[in-house]
CSV table of C-alpha atoms in Angstrom, one decimal:
chain,number,residue,atom,x,y,z
A,1,MET,CA,13.6,-11.2,65.2
A,2,LEU,CA,14.4,-9.8,61.8
A,3,GLY,CA,13.5,-6.2,61.6
A,4,LYS,CA,14.5,-2.8,60.4
A,5,PRO,CA,18.2,-2.7,59.5
A,6,SER,CA,20.4,-0.9,62.0
A,7,TYR,CA,23.9,-1.9,62.7
A,8,PRO,CA,25.0,-5.1,61.0
A,9,VAL,CA,24.7,-8.2,63.1
A,10,GLN,CA,28.1,-9.4,64.3
A,11,LEU,CA,29.0,-12.2,66.7
A,12,ILE,CA,32.8,-12.4,66.0
A,13,GLN,CA,34.9,-9.3,65.7
A,14,PRO,CA,37.9,-9.2,63.3
A,15,ASP,CA,40.3,-9.8,66.2
A,16,GLY,CA,38.4,-13.0,67.2
A,17,ARG,CA,36.6,-11.6,70.2
A,18,ARG,CA,33.0,-12.5,70.7
A,19,VAL,CA,30.3,-9.8,70.5
A,20,LEU,CA,27.7,-9.6,73.3
A,21,ASP,CA,24.5,-10.0,71.3
A,22,ARG,CA,22.1,-12.1,73.4
A,23,GLU,CA,19.4,-12.4,70.7
A,24,HIS,CA,21.6,-13.7,67.9
A,25,ALA,CA,24.1,-15.6,70.1
A,26,ALA,CA,21.2,-17.6,71.4
A,27,VAL,CA,20.3,-18.7,67.9
A,28,VAL,CA,23.7,-20.4,67.5
A,29,ALA,CA,24.2,-21.5,71.2
A,30,ASP,CA,24.4,-25.1,69.9
A,31,ILE,CA,27.7,-24.3,68.1
A,32,GLY,CA,30.2,-25.7,70.6
A,33,PRO,CA,33.9,-26.3,70.2
A,34,GLY,CA,33.5,-29.2,67.8
A,35,GLU,CA,31.0,-27.4,65.5
A,36,LEU,CA,33.1,-24.2,65.6
A,37,ARG,CA,36.1,-26.2,64.4
A,38,ASN,CA,34.0,-27.8,61.7
A,39,LEU,CA,33.0,-24.3,60.4
A,40,TYR,CA,36.7,-23.3,60.4
A,41,GLU,CA,37.5,-26.4,58.3
A,42,ASP,CA,34.7,-25.6,55.9
A,43,LEU,CA,36.1,-22.1,55.4
A,44,VAL,CA,39.7,-23.3,54.8
A,45,VAL,CA,38.6,-26.1,52.5
A,46,THR,CA,36.4,-23.9,50.4
A,47,ARG,CA,39.1,-21.2,50.0
A,48,ARG,CA,41.5,-24.0,48.9
A,49,ILE,CA,38.9,-25.1,46.3
A,50,ASP,CA,38.6,-21.6,45.0
A,51,THR,CA,42.4,-21.1,44.9
A,52,GLU,CA,42.8,-24.4,43.0
A,53,ALA,CA,40.1,-23.5,40.5
A,54,THR,CA,41.5,-20.1,39.9
A,55,ALA,CA,44.9,-21.6,39.2
A,56,LEU,CA,43.4,-24.2,36.9
A,57,GLN,CA,41.8,-21.4,34.8
A,58,ARG,CA,45.1,-19.4,34.7
A,59,GLN,CA,46.8,-22.6,33.4
A,60,GLY,CA,44.2,-23.0,30.6
A,61,GLN,CA,42.3,-25.9,32.1
A,62,LEU,CA,39.1,-23.9,32.7
A,63,GLY,CA,37.5,-21.4,30.4
A,64,LEU,CA,36.3,-19.2,33.3
A,65,TRP,CA,36.0,-19.2,37.1
A,66,ALA,CA,34.1,-16.8,39.4
A,67,PRO,CA,36.3,-16.5,42.5
A,68,LEU,CA,34.7,-16.4,46.0
A,69,LEU,CA,37.8,-15.3,47.8
A,70,GLY,CA,36.8,-13.3,50.9
A,71,GLN,CA,33.2,-14.4,50.8
A,72,GLU,CA,33.6,-17.8,52.4
A,73,ALA,CA,31.9,-16.9,55.7
A,74,ALA,CA,28.8,-15.6,53.9
A,75,GLN,CA,28.4,-18.8,52.0
A,76,VAL,CA,29.4,-21.3,54.6
A,77,GLY,CA,27.4,-19.7,57.4
A,78,SER,CA,24.2,-19.5,55.3
A,79,ALA,CA,24.6,-23.0,53.8
A,80,ARG,CA,25.1,-24.6,57.2
A,81,ALA,CA,21.8,-23.1,58.3
A,82,LEU,CA,19.8,-24.8,55.6
A,83,HIS,CA,17.6,-27.9,56.2
A,84,ARG,CA,18.3,-30.9,54.0
A,85,ASP,CA,15.0,-30.4,52.1
A,86,ASP,CA,15.4,-26.7,51.5
A,87,TYR,CA,16.3,-25.8,47.9
A,88,VAL,CA,19.1,-23.5,46.9
A,89,PHE,CA,19.0,-21.2,43.9
A,90,CYS,CA,22.5,-19.9,43.3
A,91,SER,CA,24.3,-17.4,41.1
A,92,TYR,CA,27.7,-18.3,39.6
A,93,ARG,CA,29.9,-17.8,42.7
A,94,GLU,CA,28.5,-20.2,45.3
A,95,ALA,CA,31.1,-23.0,45.1
A,96,ALA,CA,31.3,-22.9,48.9
A,97,VAL,CA,27.6,-23.4,49.2
A,98,ALA,CA,27.8,-26.3,46.8
A,99,TYR,CA,30.5,-27.9,48.9
A,100,CYS,CA,28.5,-27.6,52.1
A,101,ARG,CA,25.5,-29.1,50.4
A,102,GLY,CA,27.5,-32.2,49.5
A,103,VAL,CA,28.5,-31.7,45.9
A,104,ASP,CA,31.4,-34.0,44.9
A,105,PRO,CA,34.4,-31.7,44.5
A,106,ALA,CA,35.1,-33.6,41.3
A,107,GLU,CA,32.0,-32.1,39.8
A,108,LEU,CA,32.6,-28.4,40.7
A,109,THR,CA,34.3,-27.4,37.4
A,110,ARG,CA,32.5,-29.5,34.8
A,111,MET,CA,30.5,-26.6,33.3
A,112,TRP,CA,33.5,-24.2,33.6
A,113,ARG,CA,35.6,-26.6,31.6
A,114,GLY,CA,33.0,-26.7,28.9
A,115,VAL,CA,32.4,-30.4,28.9
A,116,ALA,CA,28.8,-30.3,30.2
A,117,HIS,CA,25.8,-28.0,30.5
A,118,SER,CA,26.0,-28.2,34.3
A,119,CYS,CA,28.2,-29.2,37.1
A,120,TRP,CA,26.1,-31.5,39.3
A,121,ASP,CA,22.6,-33.1,39.4
A,122,PRO,CA,20.3,-30.6,41.2
A,123,ASP,CA,18.0,-33.3,42.4
A,124,VAL,CA,20.7,-35.0,44.4
A,125,ILE,CA,21.6,-32.0,46.7
A,126,ASN,CA,18.6,-29.7,46.2
A,127,MET,CA,20.7,-26.9,44.6
A,128,THR,CA,20.6,-25.5,41.1
A,129,ASN,CA,23.6,-25.2,38.9
A,130,PRO,CA,25.5,-21.9,38.4
A,131,ALA,CA,23.2,-19.3,36.9
A,132,ILE,CA,24.9,-16.9,34.5
A,133,VAL,CA,21.8,-14.7,33.9
A,134,VAL,CA,22.1,-12.1,36.7
A,135,GLY,CA,19.1,-12.1,39.0
A,136,ALA,CA,17.0,-14.8,37.3
A,137,GLN,CA,17.4,-17.2,40.2
A,138,GLY,CA,15.4,-14.8,42.4
A,139,LEU,CA,12.3,-15.5,40.3
A,140,HIS,CA,13.0,-19.3,40.2
A,141,ALA,CA,13.4,-19.4,44.0
A,142,THR,CA,10.2,-17.5,44.6
A,143,GLY,CA,8.2,-19.6,42.2
A,144,TYR,CA,9.5,-22.9,43.6
A,145,ALA,CA,8.9,-21.7,47.1
A,146,PHE,CA,5.3,-20.7,46.3
A,147,ALA,CA,4.6,-24.0,44.5
A,148,ALA,CA,5.9,-25.9,47.5
A,149,HIS,CA,3.7,-23.9,49.8
A,150,LEU,CA,0.6,-24.7,47.7
A,151,GLU,CA,1.5,-28.4,47.9
A,152,GLY,CA,1.9,-28.2,51.6
A,153,ALA,CA,5.6,-29.1,51.6
A,154,ASP,CA,7.5,-27.9,54.7
A,155,ILE,CA,10.5,-26.4,52.9
A,156,ALA,CA,12.1,-23.0,52.2
A,157,THR,CA,14.2,-21.8,49.4
A,158,ILE,CA,17.1,-19.4,49.4
A,159,ALA,CA,18.2,-17.2,46.5
A,160,TYR,CA,21.8,-16.1,46.4
A,161,PHE,CA,22.8,-13.0,44.4
A,162,GLY,CA,25.2,-10.1,44.5
A,163,ASP,CA,24.7,-6.4,45.1
A,164,GLY,CA,24.7,-5.7,41.4
A,165,ALA,CA,21.7,-8.1,40.8
A,166,THR,CA,19.5,-6.0,43.1
A,167,SER,CA,19.2,-3.5,40.2
A,168,GLN,CA,17.9,-6.2,37.9
A,169,GLY,CA,14.1,-6.3,37.3
A,170,ASP,CA,14.0,-10.0,38.1
A,171,ILE,CA,14.9,-9.4,41.7
A,172,ALA,CA,12.4,-6.6,42.0
A,173,GLU,CA,9.7,-8.8,40.6
A,174,ALA,CA,10.6,-11.7,42.9
A,175,LEU,CA,10.5,-9.4,45.9
A,176,GLY,CA,7.1,-8.1,44.9
A,177,PHE,CA,5.6,-11.6,44.3
A,178,ALA,CA,7.1,-13.1,47.4
A,179,ALA,CA,5.7,-10.4,49.6
A,180,SER,CA,2.2,-10.5,48.0
A,181,TRP,CA,1.9,-14.3,48.3
A,182,SER,CA,4.0,-14.9,51.5
A,183,ALA,CA,6.4,-17.3,49.6
A,184,PRO,CA,8.8,-19.1,52.0
A,185,VAL,CA,11.9,-17.7,50.4
A,186,VAL,CA,15.1,-16.2,51.8
A,187,PHE,CA,16.7,-13.5,49.6
A,188,PHE,CA,20.4,-13.7,50.4
A,189,CYS,CA,22.4,-10.7,49.0
A,190,GLN,CA,26.2,-11.0,49.2
A,191,ASN,CA,27.1,-7.3,49.1
A,192,ASN,CA,30.7,-7.7,48.0
A,193,HIS,CA,30.9,-3.9,47.2
A,194,TRP,CA,31.6,-4.3,43.5
A,195,ALA,CA,29.2,-5.1,40.6
A,196,ILE,CA,32.1,-5.9,38.3
A,197,SER,CA,33.6,-2.4,38.1
A,198,GLU,CA,30.8,-0.4,39.7
A,199,PRO,CA,31.0,0.3,43.4
A,200,VAL,CA,28.0,-0.3,45.6
A,201,ARG,CA,27.8,3.4,46.6
A,202,LEU,CA,26.8,4.1,43.0
A,203,GLN,CA,24.5,1.0,42.9
A,204,SER,CA,22.4,2.1,45.8
A,205,ALA,CA,22.1,5.4,47.7
A,206,THR,CA,20.7,3.5,50.7
A,207,PRO,CA,21.6,0.2,52.4
A,208,ILE,CA,20.4,-2.6,50.0
A,209,ALA,CA,18.5,-4.3,52.8
A,210,GLN,CA,16.2,-1.2,53.0
A,211,ARG,CA,14.9,-2.0,49.5
A,212,ALA,CA,13.2,-5.1,50.9
A,213,LEU,CA,11.4,-3.0,53.5
A,214,GLY,CA,9.7,-1.2,50.7
A,215,TYR,CA,8.0,-4.4,49.7
A,216,GLY,CA,7.0,-5.2,53.3
A,217,ILE,CA,9.7,-7.9,53.7
A,218,PRO,CA,11.7,-8.0,56.9
A,219,ALA,CA,15.3,-7.4,56.3
A,220,VAL,CA,18.6,-7.5,58.2
A,221,GLN,CA,22.2,-6.6,57.6
A,222,VAL,CA,24.9,-8.9,58.9
A,223,ASP,CA,28.7,-8.8,58.9
A,224,GLY,CA,29.2,-11.2,55.9
A,225,ASN,CA,32.7,-12.0,57.1
A,226,ASP,CA,31.4,-13.4,60.4
A,227,VAL,CA,30.4,-17.0,59.9
A,228,LEU,CA,28.5,-17.2,63.2
A,229,GLY,CA,26.6,-14.0,62.5
A,230,VAL,CA,25.6,-15.2,59.1
A,231,LEU,CA,24.6,-18.6,60.5
A,232,SER,CA,22.4,-16.9,63.1
A,233,VAL,CA,20.4,-14.6,60.8
A,234,THR,CA,20.0,-17.2,58.2
A,235,ARG,CA,18.5,-19.6,60.8
A,236,GLN,CA,16.1,-16.9,61.8
A,237,ALA,CA,15.0,-16.2,58.3
A,238,LEU,CA,14.5,-19.9,57.5
A,239,ALA,CA,12.6,-20.4,60.7
A,240,ARG,CA,10.3,-17.6,59.7
A,241,ALA,CA,9.8,-19.2,56.3
A,242,HIS,CA,9.1,-22.7,57.7
A,243,ALA,CA,6.6,-21.2,60.1
A,244,GLY,CA,4.6,-19.6,57.4
A,245,GLY,CA,5.9,-16.1,58.0
A,246,GLY,CA,6.8,-15.5,54.4
A,247,PRO,CA,10.0,-14.1,52.8
A,248,SER,CA,13.0,-12.5,54.4
A,249,PHE,CA,15.9,-10.5,53.1
A,250,ILE,CA,19.5,-10.8,54.3
A,251,GLU,CA,22.3,-8.4,53.2
A,252,ALA,CA,25.6,-10.0,54.0
A,253,ILE,CA,28.2,-7.2,53.9
A,254,THR,CA,31.4,-8.8,52.6
A,255,TYR,CA,34.1,-8.0,50.1
A,256,ARG,CA,35.3,-9.6,46.8
A,257,MET,CA,39.0,-9.9,47.4
A,258,GLY,CA,39.7,-11.2,43.9
A,259,PRO,CA,38.4,-10.4,40.4
A,260,HIS,CA,34.7,-10.5,39.4
A,261,THR,CA,35.7,-13.5,37.3
A,262,THR,CA,39.1,-14.6,35.9
A,263,ALA,CA,38.3,-12.5,32.9
A,264,ASP,CA,38.4,-9.3,35.0
A,265,ASP,CA,41.3,-7.1,36.3
A,266,PRO,CA,40.2,-5.4,39.5
A,267,THR,CA,43.3,-3.2,39.7
A,268,ARG,CA,41.8,-1.1,36.9
A,269,TYR,CA,39.0,0.2,39.0
A,270,ARG,CA,39.8,-0.2,42.7
A,271,SER,CA,42.8,0.7,44.9
A,272,ALA,CA,45.2,-1.6,46.6
A,273,ALA,CA,44.6,0.3,49.8
A,274,GLU,CA,40.9,-0.6,49.8
A,275,THR,CA,41.8,-4.3,49.4
A,276,GLU,CA,44.4,-4.2,52.1
A,277,GLU,CA,41.9,-2.7,54.5
A,278,TRP,CA,39.4,-5.6,53.9
A,279,LYS,CA,42.2,-8.1,54.4
A,280,LYS,CA,42.1,-7.1,58.0
A,281,ARG,CA,38.5,-8.5,58.2
A,282,ASP,CA,39.4,-11.8,56.6
A,283,PRO,CA,36.7,-14.4,57.5
A,284,ILE,CA,39.1,-17.3,58.0
A,285,ASP,CA,41.6,-15.3,60.2
A,286,ARG,CA,38.6,-14.2,62.3
A,287,VAL,CA,37.6,-17.7,63.3
A,288,ARG,CA,41.2,-18.7,63.7
A,289,ARG,CA,41.7,-16.0,66.2
A,290,LEU,CA,38.5,-17.0,68.0
A,291,LEU,CA,39.8,-20.6,68.2
A,292,GLU,CA,43.1,-19.4,69.6
A,293,ARG,CA,41.4,-17.2,72.2
A,294,GLU,CA,39.3,-20.2,73.3
A,295,ASN,CA,42.2,-22.7,73.2
A,296,LEU,CA,40.7,-24.7,70.4
A,297,LEU,CA,43.5,-24.5,68.0
A,298,ASP,CA,46.4,-27.0,68.2
A,299,ALA,CA,49.0,-28.4,65.7
A,300,GLN,CA,47.2,-31.7,65.2
A,301,PHE,CA,43.9,-30.0,64.3
A,302,GLU,CA,45.7,-27.5,62.0
A,303,GLN,CA,47.4,-30.4,60.2
A,304,ARG,CA,44.2,-32.3,59.8
A,305,VAL,CA,42.5,-29.2,58.2
A,306,ARG,CA,45.4,-28.6,55.9
A,307,ALA,CA,45.4,-32.2,54.8
A,308,ARG,CA,41.7,-32.1,54.1
A,309,ALA,CA,42.1,-28.9,52.1
A,310,ASP,CA,44.9,-30.4,50.1
A,311,GLU,CA,43.0,-33.6,49.5
A,312,VAL,CA,39.9,-31.8,48.2
A,313,ALA,CA,42.1,-29.6,46.0
A,314,ALA,CA,43.8,-32.6,44.5
A,315,VAL,CA,40.4,-34.1,43.6
A,316,VAL,CA,39.4,-30.9,41.9
A,317,ARG,CA,42.6,-30.7,39.9
A,318,THR,CA,42.8,-34.3,38.9
A,319,ALA,CA,39.1,-34.5,38.0
A,320,THR,CA,39.3,-31.3,36.0
A,321,ILE,CA,42.3,-32.3,33.9
A,322,ASP,CA,41.0,-35.9,33.4
A,323,MET,CA,37.5,-34.8,32.3
A,324,ALA,CA,36.7,-36.4,28.9
A,325,ASP,CA,35.3,-34.4,26.1
A,326,PRO,CA,31.6,-35.2,25.7
A,327,ALA,CA,30.3,-37.1,22.7
A,328,PRO,CA,28.9,-34.7,20.1
A,329,MET,CA,25.3,-35.9,20.5
A,330,GLU,CA,25.3,-35.1,24.2
A,331,LEU,CA,24.9,-31.5,23.2
A,332,PHE,CA,21.2,-32.1,23.1
A,333,ASP,CA,20.8,-33.9,26.4
A,334,HIS,CA,19.2,-32.1,29.4
A,335,VAL,CA,18.4,-28.9,27.5
A,336,TYR,CA,14.8,-29.2,28.6
A,337,SER,CA,13.3,-31.4,31.3
A,338,THR,CA,10.9,-33.0,28.8
A,339,GLU,CA,11.3,-33.8,25.2
A,340,HIS,CA,11.0,-30.8,22.9
A,341,PRO,CA,10.2,-31.0,19.2
A,342,LEU,CA,12.7,-28.4,18.1
A,343,ILE,CA,15.5,-30.1,20.0
A,344,ALA,CA,14.5,-33.4,18.6
A,345,ALA,CA,14.6,-32.0,15.1
A,346,GLN,CA,18.0,-30.5,15.7
A,347,ARG,CA,19.3,-33.8,17.1
A,348,ARG,CA,18.2,-35.6,14.0
A,349,GLU,CA,19.8,-33.1,11.7
A,350,TYR,CA,23.0,-33.0,13.5
A,351,ALA,CA,23.2,-36.9,13.6
A,352,GLU,CA,22.7,-36.9,9.8
A,353,TYR,CA,25.4,-34.3,9.5
A,354,LEU,CA,27.9,-36.4,11.5
A,355,ALA,CA,27.0,-39.5,9.6
A,356,ALA,CA,27.5,-37.9,6.2
A,357,ASP,CA,30.8,-37.9,4.5
A,358,VAL,CA,31.1,-34.1,4.2
A,359,PRO,CA,34.2,-32.9,2.4
A,360,THR,CA,36.0,-30.0,4.0
A,361,GLU,CA,36.8,-27.2,1.5
A,362,GLY,CA,40.4,-26.3,1.2
A,363,VAL,CA,41.7,-29.3,3.1
A,364,THR,CA,44.0,-31.7,1.3
A,365,SER,CA,45.4,-35.0,2.5
C-alpha cells in the first residue's frame, strides 16, 4: 500500500544484492530472469540513445538536448508498469519513457533539430511530446484523467516532472484538483537533486513526497536508481488509479549525472565529489551486478545488448542528420487541433509573401 513516506522503497542495492521487502517484491514477483534481462537491455539502450543525442548536439546537429544520464531506472521502471491505454504526460527529459512506449528512435530528435513542432504522433503511443513549460503537464494529465473518468474509460495517466517543477503553481493546482475529484493520475517526480543550478535542499525543506500528503494524496519515496523498486511502486499507484482510488504521488530519488540541458555547465554549481558519489549508485551497474549474482549474465547476452544499443544509436544518428528541412508552409500545421481563424489568416498572409517577388534591400546580384 502507498502510504506515509518513510525510508525509500528499494529492491536492489547498489552492489546488486536484493532487498528483503515482501510487500514490494511481491508486486514484481512476475519479473523472472527473462524479464530482468529485458529491463537491463532497456536501460543500456536508453543510455546509448541519450549519449548519441548528446553527441549530436555537441556536433551541431541538434539545437538542444535534455540528457537523462543517471535517470534511466526511474524512467524505464515506471514506463514498463504502464498499461497500453494509459496516457503519459511528459516533461522534456523522458526519452527513455518514449522508447519504452514504442516511439520510433528515428523520431526522438525531430523537435530538438528544429524541423517540426513535435517528435512523434501522441495518438500512436498515448504519450505527449516534450513539454518545455515547466509543470504544465501536471494540469494536462489531471484534466485528461478526470475527463476519462467521467466517460467511464478504464485508464490512468502519469505526469512526469522534476523536483524543480514542484515549486510551480501548475503542479500545486493539479494536486489540489486531482485530490478533490479523485482523478486517476499518478504524479511521478524525478527528484534528480538539481533544478538547473538550485539544489533540492533549497527547493524543499521537507521530502517532496510529503507535499502530496498535504493534499490528502498517498505518497511514496522510492530509490529512483532501482528499476525494480520503481516498477513496483508505479504498479501500485496505477492499480489504485484503475480501481477508482484516485491520485498517487511517487518521488523517485535519483541524480542527474549530466547537465540540465546541453546549454548548461554543471561544474559551475556542483562538486565533482558529489557526482562521483552518485556514480556508485549507477542504475545500470546495479542491475548488471544483480544479473552477475544470479548467473544471468553471459558473453552472448552482453553482445546482443551492445549490438541492439549500437543499432538504435545508428538509427538516431542517421535519421537526425538526414532529416529534411520542412516546407515553409508547414509552420502552420498542427498548431491547434482544429482550424483557427488567426492561424488561417497568418497562413494566407505568409503564402502571399512567399509568392510575391519581394526585393531584398542591399543585396546585389
